[in-house]
Amino acid sequence: MMNLLMLLLFTLLLTVPCCCEGEMNKAVDEGIKISQEKANTFVRRQKRAYPYSERYYEMFKSPMEMKQEQCEHYAPCDYYSEIVGFPTAYRHYFGSV
């Protein structure tokens, strides 16, 4: 009698995960669905600290960028910069970098 009871419990333990597996995967596949408004409360775009910083950088170019543009507008320097690189070409045609 004891062996039959142990066999029944063992069989029951083996069949329970097989029976419940389909329902568990179904819940995982569906995922959590929330409305767009609630999702937006959690995920907010970070605002920029300086709203005019992009305009500032567009108005004022760095000295290196101005030198690169000067070299690009002079055809021999532009051609030479493709071969040896910008710093060497600029130094060759306009002096120090």
mmCIF file of C-alpha atoms in Angstrom:
data_model
loop_
_atom_site.group_PDB
_atom_site.id
_atom_site.type_symbol
_atom_site.label_atom_id
_atom_site.label_comp_id
_atom_site.label_asym_id
_atom_site.label_seq_id
_atom_site.Cartn_x
_atom_site.Cartn_y
_atom_site.Cartn_z
ATOM 1 C CA MET A 1 0.000 0.000 0.000
ATOM 2 C CA MET A 2 2.820 2.374 0.893
ATOM 3 C CA ASN A 3 4.607 1.639 -2.404
ATOM 4 C CA LEU A 4 1.433 2.349 -4.380
ATOM 5 C CA LEU A 5 0.970 5.671 -2.579
ATOM 6 C CA MET A 6 4.605 6.657 -3.236
ATOM 7 C CA LEU A 7 4.235 5.713 -6.908
ATOM 8 C CA LEU A 8 1.060 7.801 -7.181
ATOM 9 C CA LEU A 9 2.718 10.843 -5.548
ATOM 10 C CA PHE A 10 5.776 10.486 -7.765
ATOM 11 C CA THR A 11 3.618 10.322 -10.895
ATOM 12 C CA LEU A 12 1.600 13.298 -9.736
ATOM 13 C CA LEU A 13 4.785 15.332 -9.160
ATOM 14 C CA LEU A 14 5.987 14.538 -12.662
ATOM 15 C CA THR A 15 2.706 15.415 -14.403
ATOM 16 C CA VAL A 16 1.942 18.722 -12.647
ATOM 17 C CA PRO A 17 4.719 20.749 -14.360
ATOM 18 C CA CYS A 18 3.740 19.315 -17.752
ATOM 19 C CA CYS A 19 0.102 20.331 -17.318
ATOM 20 C CA CYS A 20 0.812 23.834 -16.056
ATOM 21 C CA GLU A 21 3.561 24.638 -18.546
ATOM 22 C CA GLY A 22 1.189 25.819 -21.296
ATOM 23 C CA GLU A 23 -0.566 28.392 -19.098
ATOM 24 C CA MET A 24 2.691 29.802 -17.775
ATOM 25 C CA ASN A 25 4.191 30.281 -21.251
ATOM 26 C CA LYS A 26 0.984 31.904 -22.434
ATOM 27 C CA ALA A 27 1.213 34.545 -19.699
ATOM 28 C CA VAL A 28 4.874 35.220 -20.446
ATOM 29 C CA ASP A 29 4.288 35.544 -24.211
ATOM 30 C CA GLU A 30 1.498 38.086 -23.792
ATOM 31 C CA GLY A 31 3.566 40.309 -21.538
ATOM 32 C CA ILE A 32 2.291 43.310 -19.641
ATOM 33 C CA LYS A 33 0.075 45.666 -21.559
ATOM 34 C CA ILE A 34 -0.441 49.212 -20.354
ATOM 35 C CA SER A 35 -1.877 52.273 -22.004
ATOM 36 C CA GLN A 36 0.340 54.760 -23.801
ATOM 37 C CA GLU A 37 -0.369 57.509 -21.280
ATOM 38 C CA LYS A 38 0.785 55.362 -18.380
ATOM 39 C CA ALA A 39 3.866 54.281 -20.324
ATOM 40 C CA ASN A 40 4.766 57.902 -20.996
ATOM 41 C CA THR A 41 4.667 58.699 -17.289
ATOM 42 C CA PHE A 42 7.436 56.155 -16.736
ATOM 43 C CA VAL A 43 9.520 56.954 -19.808
ATOM 44 C CA ARG A 44 10.064 60.661 -20.222
ATOM 45 C CA ARG A 45 12.570 62.202 -22.573
ATOM 46 C CA GLN A 46 15.322 63.968 -20.717
ATOM 47 C CA LYS A 47 15.221 67.680 -21.335
ATOM 48 C CA ARG A 48 18.347 69.523 -22.288
ATOM 49 C CA ALA A 49 20.003 71.611 -19.651
ATOM 50 C CA TYR A 50 20.796 74.428 -22.075
ATOM 51 C CA PRO A 51 18.092 74.942 -24.696
ATOM 52 C CA TYR A 52 20.189 77.355 -26.753
ATOM 53 C CA SER A 53 23.443 75.395 -26.688
ATOM 54 C CA GLU A 54 22.913 73.949 -30.175
ATOM 55 C CA ARG A 55 22.419 77.380 -31.667
ATOM 56 C CA TYR A 56 25.545 78.627 -29.911
ATOM 57 C CA TYR A 57 27.680 75.862 -31.375
ATOM 58 C CA GLU A 58 26.182 76.396 -34.824
ATOM 59 C CA MET A 59 27.055 80.108 -34.761
ATOM 60 C CA PHE A 60 30.654 79.757 -33.520
ATOM 61 C CA LYS A 61 32.957 77.234 -35.152
ATOM 62 C CA SER A 62 36.031 75.813 -33.530
ATOM 63 C CA PRO A 63 39.393 77.063 -34.835
ATOM 64 C CA MET A 64 40.219 73.614 -36.204
ATOM 65 C CA GLU A 65 36.948 73.482 -38.132
ATOM 66 C CA MET A 66 37.618 76.919 -39.616
ATOM 67 C CA LYS A 67 41.077 75.772 -40.718
ATOM 68 C CA GLN A 68 39.613 72.629 -42.293
ATOM 69 C CA GLU A 69 37.148 74.738 -44.261
ATOM 70 C CA GLN A 70 39.954 77.039 -45.386
ATOM 71 C CA CYS A 71 41.895 74.010 -46.608
ATOM 72 C CA GLU A 72 38.807 72.560 -48.339
ATOM 73 C CA HIS A 73 38.225 75.788 -50.286
ATOM 74 C CA TYR A 74 41.801 75.816 -51.589
ATOM 75 C CA ALA A 75 41.911 72.984 -54.168
ATOM 76 C CA PRO A 76 45.620 72.019 -53.882
ATOM 77 C CA CYS A 77 45.341 71.806 -50.077
ATOM 78 C CA ASP A 78 42.137 69.778 -50.313
ATOM 79 C CA TYR A 79 43.722 67.314 -52.742
ATOM 80 C CA TYR A 80 46.905 67.038 -50.670
ATOM 81 C CA SER A 81 44.904 66.507 -47.451
ATOM 82 C CA GLU A 82 43.298 63.416 -48.971
ATOM 83 C CA ILE A 83 46.753 61.955 -49.540
ATOM 84 C CA VAL A 84 48.689 62.875 -46.391
ATOM 85 C CA GLY A 85 46.000 64.069 -43.999
ATOM 86 C CA PHE A 86 44.668 67.439 -42.991
ATOM 87 C CA PRO A 87 47.298 68.619 -40.455
ATOM 88 C CA THR A 88 50.210 67.973 -42.800
ATOM 89 C CA ALA A 89 48.470 69.563 -45.796
ATOM 90 C CA TYR A 90 47.465 72.643 -43.805
ATOM 91 C CA ARG A 91 51.002 73.032 -42.472
ATOM 92 C CA HIS A 92 52.404 72.721 -45.997
ATOM 93 C CA TYR A 93 50.156 75.410 -47.531
ATOM 94 C CA PHE A 94 49.263 77.770 -44.662
ATOM 95 C CA GLY A 95 51.889 77.348 -41.959
ATOM 96 C CA SER A 96 51.401 75.861 -38.478
ATOM 97 C CA VAL A 97 48.237 74.088 -37.399
#
